Short mmCIF file of C-alpha atoms in Angstrom, two decimals:
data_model
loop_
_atom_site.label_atom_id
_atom_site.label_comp_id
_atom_site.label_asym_id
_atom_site.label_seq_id
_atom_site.Cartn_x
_atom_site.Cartn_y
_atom_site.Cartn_z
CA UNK T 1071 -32.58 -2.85 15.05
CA UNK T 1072 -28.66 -2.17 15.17
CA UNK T 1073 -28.01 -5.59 16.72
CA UNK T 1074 -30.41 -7.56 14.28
CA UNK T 1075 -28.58 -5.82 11.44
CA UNK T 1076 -25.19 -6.84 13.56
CA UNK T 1077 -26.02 -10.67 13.38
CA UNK T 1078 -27.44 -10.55 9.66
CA UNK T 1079 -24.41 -8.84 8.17
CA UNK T 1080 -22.36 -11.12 10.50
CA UNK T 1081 -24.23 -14.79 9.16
CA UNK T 1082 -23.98 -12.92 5.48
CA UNK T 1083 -20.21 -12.41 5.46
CA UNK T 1084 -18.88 -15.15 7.42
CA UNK T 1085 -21.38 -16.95 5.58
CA UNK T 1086 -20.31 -16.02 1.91
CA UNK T 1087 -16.40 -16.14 3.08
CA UNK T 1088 -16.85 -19.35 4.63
CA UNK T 1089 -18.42 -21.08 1.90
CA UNK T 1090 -15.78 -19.83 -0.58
CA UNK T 1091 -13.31 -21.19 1.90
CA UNK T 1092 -14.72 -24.65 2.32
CA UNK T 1093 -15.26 -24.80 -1.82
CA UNK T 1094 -11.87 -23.64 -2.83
CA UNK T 1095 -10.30 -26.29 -0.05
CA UNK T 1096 -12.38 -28.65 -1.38
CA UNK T 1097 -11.21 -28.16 -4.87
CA UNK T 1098 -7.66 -28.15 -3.65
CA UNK T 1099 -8.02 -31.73 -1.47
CA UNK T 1100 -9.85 -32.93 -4.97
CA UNK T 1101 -6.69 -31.90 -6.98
CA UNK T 1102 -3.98 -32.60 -4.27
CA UNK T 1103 -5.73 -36.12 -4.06
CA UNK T 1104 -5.79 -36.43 -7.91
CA UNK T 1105 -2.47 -35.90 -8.18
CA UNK T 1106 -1.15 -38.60 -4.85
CA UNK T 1107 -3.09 -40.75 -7.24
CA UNK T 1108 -1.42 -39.93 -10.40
CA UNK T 1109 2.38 -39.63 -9.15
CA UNK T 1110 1.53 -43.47 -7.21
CA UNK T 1111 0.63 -44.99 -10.51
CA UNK T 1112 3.43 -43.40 -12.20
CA UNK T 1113 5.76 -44.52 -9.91
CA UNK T 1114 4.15 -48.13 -9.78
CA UNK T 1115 4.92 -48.06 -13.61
CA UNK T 1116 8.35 -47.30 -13.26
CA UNK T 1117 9.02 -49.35 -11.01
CA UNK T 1118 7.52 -52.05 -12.61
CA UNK T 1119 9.41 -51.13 -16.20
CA UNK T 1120 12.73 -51.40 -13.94
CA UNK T 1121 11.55 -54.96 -13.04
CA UNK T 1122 10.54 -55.96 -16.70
CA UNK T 1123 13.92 -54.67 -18.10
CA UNK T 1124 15.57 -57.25 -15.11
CA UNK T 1125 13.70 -59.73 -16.61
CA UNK T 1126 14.49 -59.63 -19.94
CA UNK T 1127 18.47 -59.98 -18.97
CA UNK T 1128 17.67 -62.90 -17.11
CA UNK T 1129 16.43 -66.50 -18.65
CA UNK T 1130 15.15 -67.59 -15.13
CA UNK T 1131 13.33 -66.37 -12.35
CA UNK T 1132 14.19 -67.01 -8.74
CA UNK T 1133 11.88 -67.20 -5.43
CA UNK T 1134 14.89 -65.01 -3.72
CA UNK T 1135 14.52 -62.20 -6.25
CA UNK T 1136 10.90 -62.17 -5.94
CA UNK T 1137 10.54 -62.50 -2.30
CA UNK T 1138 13.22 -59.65 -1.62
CA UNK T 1139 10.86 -57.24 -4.15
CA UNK T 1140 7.83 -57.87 -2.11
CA UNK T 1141 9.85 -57.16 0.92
CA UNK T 1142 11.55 -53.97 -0.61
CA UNK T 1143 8.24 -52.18 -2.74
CA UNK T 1144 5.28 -54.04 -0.05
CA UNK T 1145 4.20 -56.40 -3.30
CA UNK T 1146 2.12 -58.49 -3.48
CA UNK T 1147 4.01 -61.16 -6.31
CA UNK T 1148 2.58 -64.08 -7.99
CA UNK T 1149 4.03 -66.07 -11.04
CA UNK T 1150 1.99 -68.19 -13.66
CA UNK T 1151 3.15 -70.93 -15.96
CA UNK T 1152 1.02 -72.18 -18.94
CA UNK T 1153 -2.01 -71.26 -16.72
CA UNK T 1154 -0.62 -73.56 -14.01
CA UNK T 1155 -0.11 -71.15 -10.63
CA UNK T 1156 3.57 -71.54 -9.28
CA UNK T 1157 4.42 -72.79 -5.65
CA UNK T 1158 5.25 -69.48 -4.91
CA UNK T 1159 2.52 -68.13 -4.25
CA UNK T 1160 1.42 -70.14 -1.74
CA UNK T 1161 4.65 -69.68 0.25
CA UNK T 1162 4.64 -67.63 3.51
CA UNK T 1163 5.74 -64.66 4.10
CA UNK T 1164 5.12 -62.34 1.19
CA UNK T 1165 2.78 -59.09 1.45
CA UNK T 1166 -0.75 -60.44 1.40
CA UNK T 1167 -3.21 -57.66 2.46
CA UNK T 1168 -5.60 -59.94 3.74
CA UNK T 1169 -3.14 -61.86 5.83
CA UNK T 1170 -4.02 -65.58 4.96
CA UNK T 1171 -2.85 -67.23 1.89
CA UNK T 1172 -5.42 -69.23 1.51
CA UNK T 1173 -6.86 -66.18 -0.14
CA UNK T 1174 -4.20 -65.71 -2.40
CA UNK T 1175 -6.05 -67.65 -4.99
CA UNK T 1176 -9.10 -65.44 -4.66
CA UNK T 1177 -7.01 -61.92 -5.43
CA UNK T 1178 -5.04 -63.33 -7.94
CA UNK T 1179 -8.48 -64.75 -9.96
CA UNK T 1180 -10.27 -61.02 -9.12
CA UNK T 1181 -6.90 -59.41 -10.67
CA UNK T 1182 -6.59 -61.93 -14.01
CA UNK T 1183 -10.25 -61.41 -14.63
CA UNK T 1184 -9.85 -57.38 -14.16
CA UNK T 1185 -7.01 -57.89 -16.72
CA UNK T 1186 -8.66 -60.35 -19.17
CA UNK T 1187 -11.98 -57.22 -19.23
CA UNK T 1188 -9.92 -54.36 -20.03
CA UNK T 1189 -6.84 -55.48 -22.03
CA UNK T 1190 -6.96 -59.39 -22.81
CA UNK T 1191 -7.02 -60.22 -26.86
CA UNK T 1192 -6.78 -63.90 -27.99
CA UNK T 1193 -4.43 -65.07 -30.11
CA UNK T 1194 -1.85 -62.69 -30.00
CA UNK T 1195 1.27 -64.68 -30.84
CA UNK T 1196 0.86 -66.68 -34.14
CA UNK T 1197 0.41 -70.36 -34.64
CA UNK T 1198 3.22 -72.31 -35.11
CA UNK T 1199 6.19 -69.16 -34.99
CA UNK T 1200 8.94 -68.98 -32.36
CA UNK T 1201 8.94 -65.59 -30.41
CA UNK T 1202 10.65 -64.69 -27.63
CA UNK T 1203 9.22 -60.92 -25.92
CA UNK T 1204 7.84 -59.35 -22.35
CA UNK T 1205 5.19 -57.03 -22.44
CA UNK T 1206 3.84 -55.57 -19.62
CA UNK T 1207 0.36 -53.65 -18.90
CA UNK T 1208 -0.66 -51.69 -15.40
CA UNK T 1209 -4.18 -51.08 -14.25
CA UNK T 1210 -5.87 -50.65 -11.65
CA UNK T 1211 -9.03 -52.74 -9.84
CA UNK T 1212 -11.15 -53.31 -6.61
CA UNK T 1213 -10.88 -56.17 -4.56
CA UNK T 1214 -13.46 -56.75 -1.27
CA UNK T 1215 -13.49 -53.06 -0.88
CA UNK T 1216 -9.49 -52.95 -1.03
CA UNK T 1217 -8.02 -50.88 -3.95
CA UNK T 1218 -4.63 -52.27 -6.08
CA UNK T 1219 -2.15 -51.22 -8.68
CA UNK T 1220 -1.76 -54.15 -10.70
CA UNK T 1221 0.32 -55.17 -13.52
CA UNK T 1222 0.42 -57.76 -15.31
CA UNK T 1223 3.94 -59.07 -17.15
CA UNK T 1224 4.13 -61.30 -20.22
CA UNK T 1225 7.13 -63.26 -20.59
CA UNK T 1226 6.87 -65.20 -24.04
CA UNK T 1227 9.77 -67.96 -25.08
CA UNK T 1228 9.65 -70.44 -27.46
CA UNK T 1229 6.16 -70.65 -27.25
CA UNK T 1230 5.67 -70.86 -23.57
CA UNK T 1231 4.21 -68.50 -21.70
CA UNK T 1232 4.91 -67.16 -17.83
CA UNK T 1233 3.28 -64.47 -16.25
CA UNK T 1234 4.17 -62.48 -13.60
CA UNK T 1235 1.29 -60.36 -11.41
CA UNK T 1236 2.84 -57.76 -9.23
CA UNK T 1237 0.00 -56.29 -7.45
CA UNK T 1238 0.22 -52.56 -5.00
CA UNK T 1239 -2.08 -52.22 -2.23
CA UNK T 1240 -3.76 -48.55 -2.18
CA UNK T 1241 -4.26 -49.21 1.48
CA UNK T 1242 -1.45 -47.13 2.59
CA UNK T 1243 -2.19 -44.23 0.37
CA UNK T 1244 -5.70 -44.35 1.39
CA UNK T 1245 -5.10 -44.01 5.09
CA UNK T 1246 -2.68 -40.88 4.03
CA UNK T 1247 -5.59 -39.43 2.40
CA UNK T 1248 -7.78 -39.76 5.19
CA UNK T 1249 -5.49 -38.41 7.31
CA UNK T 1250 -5.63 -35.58 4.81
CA UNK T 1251 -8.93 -35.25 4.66
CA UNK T 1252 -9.86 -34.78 8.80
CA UNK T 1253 -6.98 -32.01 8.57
CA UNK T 1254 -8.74 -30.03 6.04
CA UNK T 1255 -11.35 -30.64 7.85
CA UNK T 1256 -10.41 -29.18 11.21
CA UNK T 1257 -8.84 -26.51 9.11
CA UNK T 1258 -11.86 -25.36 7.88
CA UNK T 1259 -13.84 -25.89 11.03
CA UNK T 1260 -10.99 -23.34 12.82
CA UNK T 1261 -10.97 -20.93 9.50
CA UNK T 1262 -15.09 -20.81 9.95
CA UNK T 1263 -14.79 -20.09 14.03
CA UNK T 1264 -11.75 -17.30 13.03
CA UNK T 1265 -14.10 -15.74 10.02
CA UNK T 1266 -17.26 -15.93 12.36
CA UNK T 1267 -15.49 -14.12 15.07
CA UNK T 1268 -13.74 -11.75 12.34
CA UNK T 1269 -17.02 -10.77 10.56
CA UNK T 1270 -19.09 -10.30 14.10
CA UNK T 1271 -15.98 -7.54 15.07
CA UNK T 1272 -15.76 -6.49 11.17
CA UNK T 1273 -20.02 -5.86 10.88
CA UNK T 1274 -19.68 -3.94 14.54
CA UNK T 1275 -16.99 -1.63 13.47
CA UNK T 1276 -18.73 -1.16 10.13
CA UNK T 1277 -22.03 -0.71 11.81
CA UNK T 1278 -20.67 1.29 14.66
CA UNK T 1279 -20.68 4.99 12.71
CA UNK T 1280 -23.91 4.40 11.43
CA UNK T 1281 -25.43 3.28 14.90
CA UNK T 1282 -23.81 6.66 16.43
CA UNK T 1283 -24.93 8.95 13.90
CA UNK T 1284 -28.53 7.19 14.27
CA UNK T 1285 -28.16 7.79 18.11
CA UNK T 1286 -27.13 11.36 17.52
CA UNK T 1287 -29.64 12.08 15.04
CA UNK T 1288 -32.32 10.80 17.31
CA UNK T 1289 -30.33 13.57 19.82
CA UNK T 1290 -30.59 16.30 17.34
CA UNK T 1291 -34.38 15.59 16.75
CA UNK T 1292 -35.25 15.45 20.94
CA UNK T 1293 -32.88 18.78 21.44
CA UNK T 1294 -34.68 20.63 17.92
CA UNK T 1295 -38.23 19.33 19.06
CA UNK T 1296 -37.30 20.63 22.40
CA UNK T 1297 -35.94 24.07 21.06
CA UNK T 1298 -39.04 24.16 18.32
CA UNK T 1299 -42.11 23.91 21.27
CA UNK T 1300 -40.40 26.73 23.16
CA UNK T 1301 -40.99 29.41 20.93
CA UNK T 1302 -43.53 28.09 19.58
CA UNK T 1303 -45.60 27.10 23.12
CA UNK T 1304 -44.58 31.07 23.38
CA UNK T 1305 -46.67 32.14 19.98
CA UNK T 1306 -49.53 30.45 20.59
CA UNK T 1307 -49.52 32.08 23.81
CA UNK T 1308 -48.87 35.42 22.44
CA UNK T 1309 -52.06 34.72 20.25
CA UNK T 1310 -54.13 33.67 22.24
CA UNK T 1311 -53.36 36.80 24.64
CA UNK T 1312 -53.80 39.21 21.84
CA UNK T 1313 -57.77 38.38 21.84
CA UNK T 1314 -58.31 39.62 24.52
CA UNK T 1315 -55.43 42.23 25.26
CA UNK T 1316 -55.45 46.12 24.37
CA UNK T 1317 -53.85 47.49 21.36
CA UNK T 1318 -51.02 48.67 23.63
CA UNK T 1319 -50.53 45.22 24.91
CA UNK T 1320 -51.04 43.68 21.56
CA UNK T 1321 -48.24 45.30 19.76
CA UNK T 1322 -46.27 43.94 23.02
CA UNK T 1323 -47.77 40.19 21.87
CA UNK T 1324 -46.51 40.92 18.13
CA UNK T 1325 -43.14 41.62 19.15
CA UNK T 1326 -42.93 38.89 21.15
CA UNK T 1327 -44.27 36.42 18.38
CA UNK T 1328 -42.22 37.74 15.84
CA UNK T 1329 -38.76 37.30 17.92
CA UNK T 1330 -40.04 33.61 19.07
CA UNK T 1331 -40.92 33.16 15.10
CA UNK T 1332 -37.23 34.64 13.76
CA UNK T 1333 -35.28 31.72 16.75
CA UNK T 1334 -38.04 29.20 14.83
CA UNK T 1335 -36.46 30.53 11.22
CA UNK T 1336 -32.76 30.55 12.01
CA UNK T 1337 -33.47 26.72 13.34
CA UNK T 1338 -35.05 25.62 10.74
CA UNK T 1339 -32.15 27.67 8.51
CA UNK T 1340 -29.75 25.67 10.42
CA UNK T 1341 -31.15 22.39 9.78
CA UNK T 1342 -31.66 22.84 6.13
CA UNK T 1343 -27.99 23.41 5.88
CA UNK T 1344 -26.61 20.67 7.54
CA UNK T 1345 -29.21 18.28 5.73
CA UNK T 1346 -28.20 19.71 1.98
CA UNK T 1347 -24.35 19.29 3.57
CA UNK T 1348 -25.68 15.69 4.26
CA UNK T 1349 -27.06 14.85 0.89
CA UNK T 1350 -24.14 16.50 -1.16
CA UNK T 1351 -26.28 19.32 -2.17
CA UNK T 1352 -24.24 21.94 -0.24
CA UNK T 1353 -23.48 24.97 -3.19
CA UNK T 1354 -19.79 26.39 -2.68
CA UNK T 1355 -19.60 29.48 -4.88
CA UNK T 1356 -15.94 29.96 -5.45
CA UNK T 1357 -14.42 33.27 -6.54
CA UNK T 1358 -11.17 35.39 -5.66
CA UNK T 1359 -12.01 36.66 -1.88
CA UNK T 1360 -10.10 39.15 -0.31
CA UNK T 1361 -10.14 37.57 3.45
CA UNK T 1362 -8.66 40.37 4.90
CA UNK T 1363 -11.72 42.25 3.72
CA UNK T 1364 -14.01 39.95 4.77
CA UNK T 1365 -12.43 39.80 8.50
CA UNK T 1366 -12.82 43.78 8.49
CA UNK T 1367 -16.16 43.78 7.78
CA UNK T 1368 -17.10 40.59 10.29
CA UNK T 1369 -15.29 43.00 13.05
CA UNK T 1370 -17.43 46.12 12.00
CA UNK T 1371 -20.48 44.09 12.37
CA UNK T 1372 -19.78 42.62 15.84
CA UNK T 1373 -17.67 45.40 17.07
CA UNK T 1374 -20.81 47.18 18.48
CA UNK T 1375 -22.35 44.40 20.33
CA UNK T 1376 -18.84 43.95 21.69
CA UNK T 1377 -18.72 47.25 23.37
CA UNK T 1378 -22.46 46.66 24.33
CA UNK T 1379 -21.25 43.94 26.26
CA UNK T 1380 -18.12 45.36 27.56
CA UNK T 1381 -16.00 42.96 25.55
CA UNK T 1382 -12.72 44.52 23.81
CA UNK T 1383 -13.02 43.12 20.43
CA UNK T 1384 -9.12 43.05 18.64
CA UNK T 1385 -8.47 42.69 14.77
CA UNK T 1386 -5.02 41.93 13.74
CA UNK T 1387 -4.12 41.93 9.94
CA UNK T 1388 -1.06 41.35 8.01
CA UNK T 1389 0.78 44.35 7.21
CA UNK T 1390 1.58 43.61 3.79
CA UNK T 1391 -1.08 42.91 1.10
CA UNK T 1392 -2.02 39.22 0.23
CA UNK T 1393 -3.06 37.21 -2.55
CA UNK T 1394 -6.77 36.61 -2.67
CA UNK T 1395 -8.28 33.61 -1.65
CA UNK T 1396 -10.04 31.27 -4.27
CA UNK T 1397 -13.33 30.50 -1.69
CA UNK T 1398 -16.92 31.47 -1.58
CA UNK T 1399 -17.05 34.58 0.35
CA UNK T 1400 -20.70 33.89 2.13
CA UNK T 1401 -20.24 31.00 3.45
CA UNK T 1402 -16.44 32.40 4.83
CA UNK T 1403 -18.10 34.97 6.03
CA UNK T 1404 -20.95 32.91 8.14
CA UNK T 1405 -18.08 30.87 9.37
CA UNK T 1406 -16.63 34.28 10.69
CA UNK T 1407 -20.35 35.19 12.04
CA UNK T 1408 -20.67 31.67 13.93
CA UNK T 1409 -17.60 31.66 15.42
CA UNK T 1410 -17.11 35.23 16.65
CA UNK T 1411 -21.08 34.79 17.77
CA UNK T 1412 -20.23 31.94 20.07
CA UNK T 1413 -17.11 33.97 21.42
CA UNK T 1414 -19.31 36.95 22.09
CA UNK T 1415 -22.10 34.30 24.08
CA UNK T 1416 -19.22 33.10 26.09
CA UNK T 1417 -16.74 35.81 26.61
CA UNK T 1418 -18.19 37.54 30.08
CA UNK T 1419 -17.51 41.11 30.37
CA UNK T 1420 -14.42 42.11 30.25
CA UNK T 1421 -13.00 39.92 28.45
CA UNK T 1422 -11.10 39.91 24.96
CA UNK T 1423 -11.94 38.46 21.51
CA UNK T 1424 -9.46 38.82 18.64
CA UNK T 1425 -9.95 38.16 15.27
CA UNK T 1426 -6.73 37.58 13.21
CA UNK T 1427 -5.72 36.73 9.76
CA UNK T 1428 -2.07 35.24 8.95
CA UNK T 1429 -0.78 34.36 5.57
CA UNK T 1430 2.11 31.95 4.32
CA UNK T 1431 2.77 30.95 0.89
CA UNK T 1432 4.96 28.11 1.61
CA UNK T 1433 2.47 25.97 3.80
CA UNK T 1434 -0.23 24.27 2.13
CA UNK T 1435 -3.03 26.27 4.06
CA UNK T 1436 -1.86 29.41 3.27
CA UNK T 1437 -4.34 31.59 5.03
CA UNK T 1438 -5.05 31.32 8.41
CA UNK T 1439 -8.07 32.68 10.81
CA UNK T 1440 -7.77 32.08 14.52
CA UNK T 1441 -10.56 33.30 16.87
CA UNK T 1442 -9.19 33.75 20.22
CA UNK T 1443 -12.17 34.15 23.77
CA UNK T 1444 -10.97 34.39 26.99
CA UNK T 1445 -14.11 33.04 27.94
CA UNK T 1446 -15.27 29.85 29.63
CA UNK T 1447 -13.75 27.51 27.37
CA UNK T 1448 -14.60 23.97 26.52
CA UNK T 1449 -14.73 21.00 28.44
CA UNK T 1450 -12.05 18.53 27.23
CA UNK T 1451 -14.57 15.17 26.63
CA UNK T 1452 -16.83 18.08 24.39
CA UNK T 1453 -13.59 18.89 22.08
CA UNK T 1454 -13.75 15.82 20.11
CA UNK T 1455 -17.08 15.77 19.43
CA UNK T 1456 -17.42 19.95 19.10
CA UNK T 1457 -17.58 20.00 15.33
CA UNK T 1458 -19.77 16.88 15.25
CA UNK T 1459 -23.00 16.79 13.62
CA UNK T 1460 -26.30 16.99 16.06
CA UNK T 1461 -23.91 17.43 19.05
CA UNK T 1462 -24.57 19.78 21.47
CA UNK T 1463 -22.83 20.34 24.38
CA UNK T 1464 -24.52 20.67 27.49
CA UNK T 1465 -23.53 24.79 27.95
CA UNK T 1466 -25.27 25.42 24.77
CA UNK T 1467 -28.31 23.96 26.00
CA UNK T 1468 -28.60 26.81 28.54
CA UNK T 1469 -28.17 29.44 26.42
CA UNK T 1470 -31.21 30.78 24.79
CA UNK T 1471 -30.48 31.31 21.20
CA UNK T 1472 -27.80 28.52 20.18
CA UNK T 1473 -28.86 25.15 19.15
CA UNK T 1474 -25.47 23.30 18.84
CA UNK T 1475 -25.90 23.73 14.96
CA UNK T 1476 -23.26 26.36 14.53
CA UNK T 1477 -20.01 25.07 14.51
CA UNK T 1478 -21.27 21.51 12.67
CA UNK T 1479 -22.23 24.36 9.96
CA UNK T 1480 -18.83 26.01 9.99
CA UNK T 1481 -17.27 22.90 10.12
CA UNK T 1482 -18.61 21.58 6.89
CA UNK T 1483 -18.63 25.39 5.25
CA UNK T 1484 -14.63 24.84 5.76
CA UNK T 1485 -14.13 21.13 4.83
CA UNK T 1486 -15.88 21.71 1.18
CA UNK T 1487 -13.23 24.37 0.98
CA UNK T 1488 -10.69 21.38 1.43
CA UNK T 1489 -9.59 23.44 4.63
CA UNK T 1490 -9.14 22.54 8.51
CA UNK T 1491 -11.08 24.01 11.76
CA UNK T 1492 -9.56 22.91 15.28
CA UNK T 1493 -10.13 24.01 18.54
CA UNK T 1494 -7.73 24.28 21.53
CA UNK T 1495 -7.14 25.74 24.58
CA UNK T 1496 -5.98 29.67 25.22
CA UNK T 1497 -3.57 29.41 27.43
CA UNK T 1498 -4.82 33.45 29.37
CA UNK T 1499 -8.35 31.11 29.74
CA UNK T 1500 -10.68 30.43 27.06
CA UNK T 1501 -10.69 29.00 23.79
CA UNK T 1502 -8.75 29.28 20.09
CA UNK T 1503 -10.58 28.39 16.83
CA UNK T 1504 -8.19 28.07 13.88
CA UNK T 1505 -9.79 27.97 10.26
CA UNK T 1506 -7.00 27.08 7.83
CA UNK T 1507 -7.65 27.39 3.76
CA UNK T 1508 -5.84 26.63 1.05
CA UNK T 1509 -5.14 29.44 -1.86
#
C-alpha cells in the first residue's frame, strides 16, 4: 500500500513541478527568442539608417564601398537603376547565401516582389517636378525556406531613380537559436531526472512517519488483541467452571472474573485515552495546583505497597513554599501514578524510589518532578522510542498488568501542558524520569 502511495505521490509531484518547469522555460525561450528577433531587426535598421545618411552625402556610389559593407555586416547588396539591375550584382565575391550567383536574380525578384506587397504605392513622385530624396523601408520575407532582413533604399534625383537592396540572412541567428533551443532542452531533461529523484526521496520522507505509525499501530492492535484474549480466554473459563462448581468454588470463579474483567477495563481505559489524545479531543482542565500537594498525596498512596514490597519509598520537597502551578491536577496526578507504578514493577526489593519536586522561577519550566528507581533500567535502543505511541518494550510484555500504554499516556498528559518528560540513566543503577512544567 505504502509503496503504491510512494510512486503515486512521487509521478504527482515531480509530475506537477516538472510540467511547471518545462512551461515556464518554454515561455522564457518564447520571450528570449522574441526579443534576439527584435534587437536583430533593430540593429539591421540602424545600421541601415547609418548607410542611408552615407548616401545622401555622397552623389555616387562605388562597387568598393559596397563590396567592403557586404564584407563588414555579411550583406547581401544589390543596386538598381531605372529598373535596369547593375553589373554588380553579378560580380563574385559578395555574401550570397546560396553560393551561386546565378541565383542572385531569383532572391533579388522574391525580395522586390515582398516589397512591392507590403509597402509599394505608384506614383509617388509627381509628374513633371524635380526632387531629389532617399527613403528607406525594412521588412522582412522568406526565401526557399531561408529567412532575410531586407531593406529596400530609394535614392530619387532629378527624376531618376536607383535603388539599393541590402538584404540580412537570418541563417546565423537561426542556428544560435537552435543551439538555444537543444540547451533548454537538456536542461529540462536534467531538471525532470533531479525533480524525479527529489520527489521519490521527498514522498519517502513524507510518507515515512505515517508508514511507522501504521506499522506501530498494527503493533499496538497484535500486543492489545494479545493482552484482551488473556483475560478474557480466563472469564469464559471462569464461567464455564462456575456451572458446574460449588458455591465455595464459585465465589473463587467470581473473583477471578472480576480481576481478569478490571485488567480488560484499565486497557480499554488506556486506549480510549491515547485515541481522544489522537483526535485532539484530550480535555486539560487547568486550575492553580499545588504540586507539592499532589506529590504528598501520590507518596501516601504508594507508600504502602512500597513497604509491601520491601522498597524504601523517599519524598523530597522544597523547604520553602511555592507558587502554584496553573495545570490540571488529575491528569498530573495520573502522570505521578504511571510513573511511580512502573518504578514500583521494576524496582526489586530493596531497592529505592524517590519522588522529588524542585522549583525555579528563573527557568522556563519552573517546576520540576524527577522519579528516580534503582531498578533494572532501560535498554538504550528502547529510550528513544519509550514515550512513543503503541510501543512496548519487550520487559513490559512479561509483566502481567502493563500494556506499554502508560508512559505514551503520561507523555501526552505532559506535552498538552506545554511541558517536557525525559528519561535517563541513574547513575547507583536504574532509571530517572524528569517531568518539567511551566508556571
Amino acid at each position: 500500500m505504502f509503496r503504491k502511495a510512494h510512486l503515486l505521490f512521487t509521478i504527482l509531484c515531480a509530475g506537477s513541478t516538472s510540467a511547471i518547469t518545462i512551461i515556464m522555460s518554454l515561455l522564457y525561450l518564447r520571450v528570449a527568442e522574441n526579443s534576439l528577433y527584435d534587437n536583430q531587426f533593430r540593429s539591421f535598421q540602424n545600421d541601415i539608417s547609418t548607410i542611408t545618411a552615407g548616401l545622401e552625402q555622397s552623389t555616387t556610389v562605388s562597387i568598393q564601398w559596397l563590396a567592403r559593407l557586404e564584407a563588414q555586416n555579411g550583406y547581401n547588396i544589390y543596386v538598381v537603376d531605372n529598373g535596369t539591375a547593375f553589373l554588380y550584382n553579378n560580380l563574385p565575391g559578395s555574401n550570397d547565401p546560396i553560393g551561386q550567383r546565378a541565383d542572385s536574380q531569383q532572391l533579388l525578384t522574391e525580395a522586390l516582389n515582398a516589397y512591392e506587397a507590403m509597402f509599394m504605392i505608384d506614383n509617388l513622385t509627381p509628374q513633371g517636378t524635380a526632387y531629389t530624396g532617399i527613403w528607406h523601408v525594412e521588412y522582412e520575407f522568406t526565401s526557399a525556406g531561408s529567412t532575410y532582413y531586407a531593406s529596400l533604399i530609394d535614392i530619387e534625383r532629378n527624376n531618376t531613380l536607383s535603388q539599393i537592396i541590402i538584404l540580412y540572412s537570418l541563417a546565423d541567428l537561426r542556428t544560435s537559436i537552435t543551439d538555444q533551443r537543444i540547451l533548454f532542452t537538456l536542461i529540462d531533461l536534467a531538471a525532470v531526472m533531479a525533480l524525479i529523484a527529489f520527489s521519490w526521496f521527498f514522498t519517502g520522507r513524507l510518507l515515512k512517519p505515517l508508514q511507522e505509525n501504521h506499522e506501530k499501530q498494527m503493533q499496538f492492535v497484535a500486543a492489545a488483541s494479545h493482552e484482551l484474549r488473556t483475560p478474557l480466554s480466563v472469564i469464559l473459563a471462569s464461567s464455564e467452571c462456575c456451572e458446574t462448581a460449588d458455591p465455595e468454588e464459585q465465589r473463587g470463579f467470581f473473583q477471578t472474573i472480576r480481576k481478569e474483567g478490571r485488567r480488560m477495563n484499565h486497557l480499554i481505559d488506556d486506549m480510549l485515552t491515547l485515541a481522544h489524545s489522537g483526535m485532539n479531543r484530550f480535555l486539560i482542565e487547568h486550575g492553580t495546583v499545588e504540586l507539592d500537594t499532589l506529590c504528598l498525596n501520590a507518596y501516601e498512596a504508594f507508600e504502602p505497597l512500597c513497604r509491601q514490597k520491601g522498597i524504601d519509598l523517599l519524598l523530597t520537597l522544597p523547604e520553602a513554599p511555592i507558587l502554584r502551578c496553573r495545570c490540571d491536577s488529575d491528569r498530573i496526578a495520573q502522570v505521578l501514578s504511571i510513573l511511580l507504578h512502573n518504578a514500583v514493577s521494576y524496582t526489586p526489593e530493596g531497592g529505592q524510589i524517590e519522588l522529588k519536586l524542585t522549583y525555579c522561577k528563573e527557568r522556563r519550566t519552573s517546576y520540576e518532578i524527577t522519579v528516580t528507581d534503582t531498578g533494572v533500567g532501560i535498554l538504550e535502543e528502547d529510550k528513544k522510542h519509550i514515550f512513543d505511541r503503541f510501543y512496548r518494550a519487550e520487559k513490559s510484555r512479561s509483566t502481567k498488568g502493563h500494556f506499554g500504554l502508560g508512559l505514551a499516556i503520561a507523555y501526552e498528559i505532559v506535552t498538552a501542558h506545554h511541558g517536557k518528560i525525559t528519561v535517563q540513566d541513574n547513575p547507583a543503577g536504574g532509571s530517572i524520569f524528569t517531568v518539567k512544567l511551566p508556571e
